[in-house]
PDB file of C-alpha atoms in Angstrom:
ATOM      1  CA  SER A   1      -0.198  -0.036  -0.220  1.00 87.00           C
ATOM      2  CA  TYR A   2       0.949   3.512  -0.494  1.00 94.00           C
ATOM      3  CA  VAL A   3       2.648   5.403   2.157  1.00 96.00           C
ATOM      4  CA  LEU A   4       2.980   9.108   2.998  1.00 98.00           C
ATOM      5  CA  THR A   5       5.500  10.588   5.507  1.00 98.00           C
ATOM      6  CA  GLN A   6       5.186  14.095   7.194  1.00 98.00           C
ATOM      7  CA  PRO A   7       7.311  15.484  10.059  1.00 98.00           C
ATOM      8  CA  PRO A   8       5.742  15.472  13.173  1.00 97.00           C
ATOM      9  CA  SER A   9       6.038  19.105  14.177  1.00 97.00           C
ATOM     10  CA  VAL A  10       7.012  22.416  12.656  1.00 98.00           C
ATOM     11  CA  SER A  11       7.401  25.615  14.782  1.00 97.00           C
ATOM     12  CA  VAL A  12       7.313  28.907  13.419  1.00 97.00           C
ATOM     13  CA  ALA A  13       7.153  32.582  14.645  1.00 97.00           C
ATOM     14  CA  PRO A  14       4.052  34.735  13.779  1.00 97.00           C
ATOM     15  CA  GLY A  15       4.665  36.480  10.609  1.00 97.00           C
ATOM     16  CA  GLN A  16       7.204  34.037   9.260  1.00 97.00           C
ATOM     17  CA  THR A  17       6.684  31.060   6.681  1.00 98.00           C
ATOM     18  CA  ALA A  18       5.832  27.769   7.673  1.00 98.00           C
ATOM     19  CA  TRP A  19       6.638  24.800   5.273  1.00 97.00           C
ATOM     20  CA  ILE A  20       5.077  21.452   5.512  1.00 98.00           C
ATOM     21  CA  THR A  21       6.122  18.492   3.728  1.00 98.00           C
ATOM     22  CA  CYS A  22       4.356  15.134   2.513  1.00 98.00           C
ATOM     23  CA  GLY A  23       6.545  12.457   1.170  1.00 98.00           C
ATOM     24  CA  GLY A  24       5.770   9.631  -1.080  1.00 97.00           C
ATOM     25  CA  ASP A  25       7.082   7.372  -3.893  1.00 97.00           C
ATOM     26  CA  ASN A  26       6.620   9.547  -6.883  1.00 97.00           C
ATOM     27  CA  ILE A  27       3.952  11.723  -5.161  1.00 97.00           C
ATOM     28  CA  GLY A  28       4.368  14.159  -8.020  1.00 97.00           C
ATOM     29  CA  ASP A  29       2.409  11.798 -10.286  1.00 96.00           C
ATOM     30  CA  LYS A  30      -0.564  12.102  -7.851  1.00 96.00           C
ATOM     31  CA  ALA A  31      -2.884  14.696  -6.814  1.00 95.00           C
ATOM     32  CA  VAL A  32      -2.192  15.901  -3.133  1.00 97.00           C
ATOM     33  CA  HIS A  33      -4.884  17.478  -1.010  1.00 98.00           C
ATOM     34  CA  TRP A  34      -4.335  19.134   2.340  1.00 98.00           C
ATOM     35  CA  TYR A  35      -6.478  19.238   5.591  1.00 98.00           C
ATOM     36  CA  GLN A  36      -6.264  21.436   8.462  1.00 98.00           C
ATOM     37  CA  GLN A  37      -7.539  20.287  11.835  1.00 98.00           C
ATOM     38  CA  ARG A  38      -7.780  22.687  14.750  1.00 97.00           C
ATOM     39  CA  PRO A  39      -8.145  21.291  18.260  1.00 95.00           C
ATOM     40  CA  GLY A  40     -11.587  19.813  18.908  1.00 95.00           C
ATOM     41  CA  GLN A  41     -12.619  20.612  15.340  1.00 97.00           C
ATOM     42  CA  ALA A  42     -13.442  18.526  12.247  1.00 98.00           C
ATOM     43  CA  PRO A  43     -10.776  18.613   9.434  1.00 98.00           C
ATOM     44  CA  LEU A  44     -10.916  21.216   7.026  1.00 98.00           C
ATOM     45  CA  LEU A  45      -9.852  21.191   3.230  1.00 97.00           C
ATOM     46  CA  VAL A  46      -7.230  23.856   2.736  1.00 98.00           C
ATOM     47  CA  MET A  47      -5.737  22.729  -0.502  1.00 97.00           C
ATOM     48  CA  TYR A  48      -6.621  20.449  -3.412  1.00 96.00           C
ATOM     49  CA  TYR A  49      -4.960  18.994  -6.571  1.00 95.00           C
ATOM     50  CA  ASP A  50      -1.437  20.304  -5.217  1.00 96.00           C
ATOM     51  CA  ARG A  51      -2.002  23.933  -5.607  1.00 96.00           C
ATOM     52  CA  ASP A  52      -5.959  24.897  -5.540  1.00 95.00           C
ATOM     53  CA  ARG A  53      -7.342  26.937  -2.683  1.00 96.00           C
ATOM     54  CA  PRO A  54     -10.952  26.172  -1.842  1.00 94.00           C
ATOM     55  CA  SER A  55     -13.171  29.169  -1.577  1.00 93.00           C
ATOM     56  CA  GLY A  56     -12.640  30.989   1.653  1.00 96.00           C
ATOM     57  CA  ILE A  57      -9.220  29.931   2.391  1.00 97.00           C
ATOM     58  CA  PRO A  58      -6.452  32.817   2.379  1.00 97.00           C
ATOM     59  CA  GLU A  59      -3.855  33.292  -0.157  1.00 97.00           C
ATOM     60  CA  ARG A  60      -1.446  32.781   2.393  1.00 98.00           C
ATOM     61  CA  PHE A  61      -1.853  29.273   1.832  1.00 98.00           C
ATOM     62  CA  SER A  62      -0.181  27.714  -1.199  1.00 98.00           C
ATOM     63  CA  GLY A  63       0.947  24.249  -2.291  1.00 98.00           C
ATOM     64  CA  SER A  64       3.474  22.566  -4.549  1.00 98.00           C
ATOM     65  CA  ASN A  65       4.054  19.016  -5.782  1.00 98.00           C
ATOM     66  CA  SER A  66       7.004  17.319  -7.545  1.00 97.00           C
ATOM     67  CA  GLY A  67       9.324  14.320  -7.469  1.00 97.00           C
ATOM     68  CA  ASN A  68       8.800  12.668  -4.020  1.00 98.00           C
ATOM     69  CA  THR A  69       7.684  15.703  -1.994  1.00 98.00           C
ATOM     70  CA  ALA A  70       4.683  17.739  -1.869  1.00 98.00           C
ATOM     71  CA  ALA A  71       4.409  20.804   0.164  1.00 98.00           C
ATOM     72  CA  LEU A  72       2.127  23.088   1.912  1.00 98.00           C
ATOM     73  CA  THR A  73       3.212  26.500   2.708  1.00 98.00           C
ATOM     74  CA  ILE A  74       1.845  29.059   4.921  1.00 98.00           C
ATOM     75  CA  SER A  75       3.011  32.774   4.704  1.00 98.00           C
ATOM     76  CA  ARG A  76       2.751  35.232   7.170  1.00 98.00           C
ATOM     77  CA  VAL A  77       1.702  32.773   9.959  1.00 98.00           C
ATOM     78  CA  GLU A  78      -0.918  33.710  12.345  1.00 97.00           C
ATOM     79  CA  ALA A  79      -1.986  32.335  15.598  1.00 97.00           C
ATOM     80  CA  GLY A  80      -4.989  30.883  14.059  1.00 96.00           C
ATOM     81  CA  ASP A  81      -2.916  28.615  11.573  1.00 97.00           C
ATOM     82  CA  GLU A  82      -1.809  26.675  14.802  1.00 97.00           C
ATOM     83  CA  ALA A  83      -3.271  23.049  14.061  1.00 98.00           C
ATOM     84  CA  ASP A  84      -2.435  19.800  12.647  1.00 98.00           C
ATOM     85  CA  TYR A  85      -2.113  19.498   8.983  1.00 98.00           C
ATOM     86  CA  PHE A  86      -2.667  16.081   6.983  1.00 98.00           C
ATOM     87  CA  CYS A  87      -1.795  15.222   3.490  1.00 98.00           C
ATOM     88  CA  GLN A  88      -3.981  12.823   1.437  1.00 98.00           C
ATOM     89  CA  VAL A  89      -3.873  11.147  -1.980  1.00 97.00           C
ATOM     90  CA  TRP A  90      -5.734   8.520  -3.900  1.00 95.00           C
ATOM     91  CA  ASP A  91      -3.835   5.451  -4.429  1.00 93.00           C
ATOM     92  CA  SER A  92      -5.025   4.223  -7.956  1.00 91.00           C
ATOM     93  CA  SER A  93      -3.233   0.820  -7.770  1.00 92.00           C
ATOM     94  CA  SER A  94      -5.620  -0.116  -4.981  1.00 90.00           C
ATOM     95  CA  ASP A  95      -8.414   2.473  -5.328  1.00 91.00           C
ATOM     96  CA  HIS A  96      -7.952   3.375  -1.586  1.00 93.00           C
ATOM     97  CA  TYR A  97      -7.294   6.847  -0.050  1.00 96.00           C
ATOM     98  CA  VAL A  98      -4.224   7.511   2.067  1.00 97.00           C
ATOM     99  CA  PHE A  99      -3.618   9.983   4.657  1.00 98.00           C
ATOM    100  CA  GLY A 100      -0.280  11.255   5.967  1.00 98.00           C
ATOM    101  CA  PRO A 101       0.276  10.850   9.566  1.00 98.00           C
ATOM    102  CA  GLY A 102       0.031  14.465  10.268  1.00 98.00           C
ATOM    103  CA  THR A 103       2.194  17.741  11.264  1.00 98.00           C
ATOM    104  CA  LYS A 104       1.597  19.671  14.212  1.00 98.00           C
ATOM    105  CA  VAL A 105       2.247  23.374  13.538  1.00 98.00           C
ATOM    106  CA  THR A 106       2.834  25.373  16.419  1.00 97.00           C
ATOM    107  CA  VAL A 107       3.050  29.340  16.491  1.00 97.00           C
ATOM    108  CA  LEU A 108       5.599  30.481  18.957  1.00 95.00           C
TER     109      LEU A 108
ATOM    110  CA  GLU B   1     -26.003  25.097   2.927  1.00 96.00           C
ATOM    111  CA  VAL B   2     -23.837  21.902   1.981  1.00 95.00           C
ATOM    112  CA  GLN B   3     -23.475  20.034   5.259  1.00 98.00           C
ATOM    113  CA  LEU B   4     -23.050  16.599   6.584  1.00 98.00           C
ATOM    114  CA  VAL B   5     -24.667  16.016  10.191  1.00 98.00           C
ATOM    115  CA  GLN B   6     -23.627  13.110  12.152  1.00 98.00           C
ATOM    116  CA  SER B   7     -25.351  11.471  14.879  1.00 97.00           C
ATOM    117  CA  GLY B   8     -24.510  12.037  18.551  1.00 97.00           C
ATOM    118  CA  ALA B   9     -21.884  10.567  20.907  1.00 98.00           C
ATOM    119  CA  GLU B  10     -22.193   7.039  21.976  1.00 98.00           C
ATOM    120  CA  VAL B  11     -21.205   5.025  24.921  1.00 98.00           C
ATOM    121  CA  LYS B  12     -21.165   1.247  24.591  1.00 98.00           C
ATOM    122  CA  LYS B  13     -19.837  -1.811  26.181  1.00 98.00           C
ATOM    123  CA  PRO B  14     -17.637  -4.545  24.369  1.00 98.00           C
ATOM    124  CA  GLY B  15     -19.665  -6.864  22.318  1.00 97.00           C
ATOM    125  CA  ASP B  16     -22.357  -4.336  21.775  1.00 98.00           C
ATOM    126  CA  SER B  17     -23.579  -3.566  18.168  1.00 98.00           C
ATOM    127  CA  LEU B  18     -23.706   0.200  16.978  1.00 98.00           C
ATOM    128  CA  LYS B  19     -24.773   2.081  13.958  1.00 98.00           C
ATOM    129  CA  ILE B  20     -23.816   5.516  13.581  1.00 98.00           C
ATOM    130  CA  SER B  21     -25.135   7.922  10.815  1.00 98.00           C
ATOM    131  CA  CYS B  22     -24.244  10.938   8.592  1.00 98.00           C
ATOM    132  CA  THR B  23     -26.868  13.063   6.769  1.00 98.00           C
ATOM    133  CA  GLY B  24     -26.264  15.207   3.884  1.00 98.00           C
ATOM    134  CA  SER B  25     -28.337  18.229   2.955  1.00 97.00           C
ATOM    135  CA  GLY B  26     -28.029  21.163   0.653  1.00 97.00           C
ATOM    136  CA  TYR B  27     -26.794  19.013  -2.462  1.00 95.00           C
ATOM    137  CA  SER B  28     -27.809  16.014  -4.550  1.00 95.00           C
ATOM    138  CA  PHE B  29     -26.759  13.205  -1.949  1.00 96.00           C
ATOM    139  CA  SER B  30     -27.029  10.429  -4.520  1.00 95.00           C
ATOM    140  CA  THR B  31     -24.260  11.681  -6.657  1.00 94.00           C
ATOM    141  CA  PHE B  32     -21.276  12.172  -4.347  1.00 96.00           C
ATOM    142  CA  TRP B  33     -19.303   9.453  -2.713  1.00 96.00           C
ATOM    143  CA  ILE B  34     -19.324   9.486   1.079  1.00 98.00           C
ATOM    144  CA  ALA B  35     -16.436   8.057   3.092  1.00 98.00           C
ATOM    145  CA  TRP B  36     -15.862   7.207   6.752  1.00 98.00           C
ATOM    146  CA  VAL B  37     -12.616   8.365   8.702  1.00 98.00           C
ATOM    147  CA  ARG B  38     -11.514   7.079  12.056  1.00 98.00           C
ATOM    148  CA  GLN B  39      -9.309   9.297  14.551  1.00 98.00           C
ATOM    149  CA  LYS B  40      -8.160   7.835  17.692  1.00 98.00           C
ATOM    150  CA  PRO B  41      -7.468  10.167  20.662  1.00 95.00           C
ATOM    151  CA  GLY B  42      -4.490  12.145  19.871  1.00 94.00           C
ATOM    152  CA  LYS B  43      -3.671  10.053  16.409  1.00 97.00           C
ATOM    153  CA  GLY B  44      -4.078  10.834  12.771  1.00 97.00           C
ATOM    154  CA  LEU B  45      -6.755  10.211  10.364  1.00 98.00           C
ATOM    155  CA  GLU B  46      -7.552   6.651   9.048  1.00 98.00           C
ATOM    156  CA  TRP B  47      -9.538   5.902   5.959  1.00 97.00           C
ATOM    157  CA  ILE B  48     -12.082   3.274   6.707  1.00 98.00           C
ATOM    158  CA  GLY B  49     -14.134   3.054   3.257  1.00 97.00           C
ATOM    159  CA  ILE B  50     -16.493   4.797   1.005  1.00 97.00           C
ATOM    160  CA  VAL B  51     -19.953   4.340  -0.324  1.00 98.00           C
ATOM    161  CA  TYR B  52     -21.569   5.698  -3.448  1.00 97.00           C
ATOM    162  CA  PRO B  53     -25.440   6.313  -2.636  1.00 96.00           C
ATOM    163  CA  GLY B  54     -26.685   6.242  -6.055  1.00 94.00           C
ATOM    164  CA  ASP B  55     -25.975   2.358  -6.368  1.00 95.00           C
ATOM    165  CA  SER B  56     -24.664   1.386  -2.839  1.00 95.00           C
ATOM    166  CA  ASP B  57     -21.326   0.604  -4.141  1.00 96.00           C
ATOM    167  CA  VAL B  58     -19.023  -0.074  -1.250  1.00 97.00           C
ATOM    168  CA  ARG B  59     -15.105  -0.187  -0.915  1.00 96.00           C
ATOM    169  CA  TYR B  60     -13.026  -0.893   2.196  1.00 96.00           C
ATOM    170  CA  SER B  61      -9.804  -0.422   3.517  1.00 95.00           C
ATOM    171  CA  PRO B  62      -8.093  -3.612   3.934  1.00 94.00           C
ATOM    172  CA  SER B  63      -7.309  -2.626   7.512  1.00 94.00           C
ATOM    173  CA  PHE B  64     -11.278  -2.518   8.135  1.00 96.00           C
ATOM    174  CA  GLN B  65     -12.591  -5.017   5.888  1.00 96.00           C
ATOM    175  CA  GLY B  66     -14.629  -7.352   7.967  1.00 95.00           C
ATOM    176  CA  GLN B  67     -14.514  -5.242  11.026  1.00 96.00           C
ATOM    177  CA  VAL B  68     -17.218  -2.659  10.140  1.00 98.00           C
ATOM    178  CA  SER B  69     -20.004  -2.461   7.643  1.00 98.00           C
ATOM    179  CA  ILE B  70     -20.825   0.751   5.584  1.00 98.00           C
ATOM    180  CA  SER B  71     -24.268   1.231   4.127  1.00 97.00           C
ATOM    181  CA  VAL B  72     -26.492   3.946   2.649  1.00 97.00           C
ATOM    182  CA  ASP B  73     -30.271   4.849   2.567  1.00 96.00           C
ATOM    183  CA  LYS B  74     -30.574   7.647  -0.144  1.00 93.00           C
ATOM    184  CA  SER B  75     -34.131   7.998   0.680  1.00 94.00           C
ATOM    185  CA  ILE B  76     -33.105   9.781   3.788  1.00 96.00           C
ATOM    186  CA  SER B  77     -29.840  11.161   2.440  1.00 97.00           C
ATOM    187  CA  SER B  78     -27.916   9.070   5.016  1.00 98.00           C
ATOM    188  CA  ALA B  79     -24.901   6.967   5.160  1.00 98.00           C
ATOM    189  CA  HIS B  80     -24.112   4.548   8.129  1.00 98.00           C
ATOM    190  CA  LEU B  81     -21.163   2.940   9.616  1.00 98.00           C
ATOM    191  CA  GLN B  82     -21.960  -0.175  11.661  1.00 98.00           C
ATOM    192  CA  TRP B  83     -20.499  -2.665  14.141  1.00 98.00           C
ATOM    193  CA  SER B  84     -21.566  -6.164  15.190  1.00 97.00           C
ATOM    194  CA  GLY B  85     -19.427  -6.483  17.969  1.00 95.00           C
ATOM    195  CA  LEU B  86     -17.591  -3.388  19.324  1.00 97.00           C
ATOM    196  CA  ARG B  87     -14.145  -3.741  20.995  1.00 97.00           C
ATOM    197  CA  ALA B  88     -12.350  -1.334  23.319  1.00 97.00           C
ATOM    198  CA  SER B  89     -10.059  -0.469  20.460  1.00 97.00           C
ATOM    199  CA  ASP B  90     -12.953   1.082  18.222  1.00 98.00           C
ATOM    200  CA  THR B  91     -12.976   3.981  20.832  1.00 98.00           C
ATOM    201  CA  ALA B  92     -12.399   6.948  18.642  1.00 98.00           C
ATOM    202  CA  MET B  93     -13.894  10.038  16.729  1.00 98.00           C
ATOM    203  CA  TYR B  94     -15.492   8.946  13.556  1.00 98.00           C
ATOM    204  CA  TYR B  95     -16.046  11.365  10.719  1.00 98.00           C
ATOM    205  CA  CYS B  96     -18.047  11.024   7.403  1.00 98.00           C
ATOM    206  CA  ALA B  97     -16.676  13.176   4.423  1.00 98.00           C
ATOM    207  CA  ARG B  98     -17.948  14.113   1.101  1.00 98.00           C
ATOM    208  CA  LEU B  99     -15.738  13.369  -1.780  1.00 97.00           C
ATOM    209  CA  CYS B 100     -15.900  16.333  -4.252  1.00 93.00           C
ATOM    210  CA  SER B 101     -16.575  15.635  -8.012  1.00 80.00           C
ATOM    211  CA  GLY B 102     -15.134  16.649 -11.225  1.00 78.00           C
ATOM    212  CA  ASP B 103     -11.779  16.406 -12.592  1.00 74.00           C
ATOM    213  CA  GLY B 104     -10.519  19.821 -11.172  1.00 81.00           C
ATOM    214  CA  CYS B 105     -11.052  18.242  -7.661  1.00 85.00           C
ATOM    215  CA  GLN B 106      -9.275  15.172  -7.999  1.00 87.00           C
ATOM    216  CA  ARG B 107     -10.767  13.099  -5.146  1.00 93.00           C
ATOM    217  CA  ALA B 108     -10.515  15.588  -2.310  1.00 96.00           C
ATOM    218  CA  TYR B 109     -12.807  15.513   0.644  1.00 97.00           C
ATOM    219  CA  ASP B 110     -14.547  18.825   0.697  1.00 96.00           C
ATOM    220  CA  ILE B 111     -17.251  18.537   3.158  1.00 97.00           C
ATOM    221  CA  TRP B 112     -16.841  16.871   6.482  1.00 98.00           C
ATOM    222  CA  GLY B 113     -19.358  15.938   9.221  1.00 98.00           C
ATOM    223  CA  GLN B 114     -18.636  17.094  12.981  1.00 98.00           C
ATOM    224  CA  GLY B 115     -17.680  14.006  14.076  1.00 98.00           C
ATOM    225  CA  THR B 116     -19.263  11.163  16.271  1.00 98.00           C
ATOM    226  CA  VAL B 117     -17.309  10.090  19.463  1.00 98.00           C
ATOM    227  CA  VAL B 118     -17.745   6.388  20.100  1.00 98.00           C
ATOM    228  CA  SER B 119     -16.521   5.143  23.584  1.00 98.00           C
ATOM    229  CA  VAL B 120     -16.425   1.456  24.188  1.00 98.00           C
ATOM    230  CA  SER B 121     -15.585   0.326  27.785  1.00 96.00           C
TER     231      SER B 121
END
């Protein structure tokens, strides 16, 4: 089965940039989606198909995907961005959906 | 407003059976796949399986095949997740999520339910 890897945690000062990676074998050939989960809340889609933002998601959020690494970048980080972030792909070989283990973003 | 509303928290004993629900509104329920996702306390998201309300087609993660049952009743716009014999290890938050449609979306989950807490002890 397809496996995704993420760093357990990322710490960033307010106003700086947070970079969250999602690793997988040739992940650049897949569509990667990102979810934000604030404490006590359901996940929220913040990026789909590598770099598209759903309506209502700030332009500070951007995405990329190439080779074996996808990334979610949060510019001008705010306190409200503190949350867990999960990447997700669809594995066509198994027709199953896979989530990464998640990255906790802490705003210092 | 497009939304998924899940049934309330459950407290059960090992061996009990349970069926939780997820009701969609504000969109054509029959034409979007609905997935179930487990999240154990302090842990990540685990994909359980997915159902297409239009024809009740169901797919399961190998990790959950045989452990749970996913069903749908499109007449009431509801999807269900069911256990026939709960275990303490089933204690978790369970989310339903809608799979967005169209090539531009590429199989992302765009709408999530609020979650149902299941406690087994």
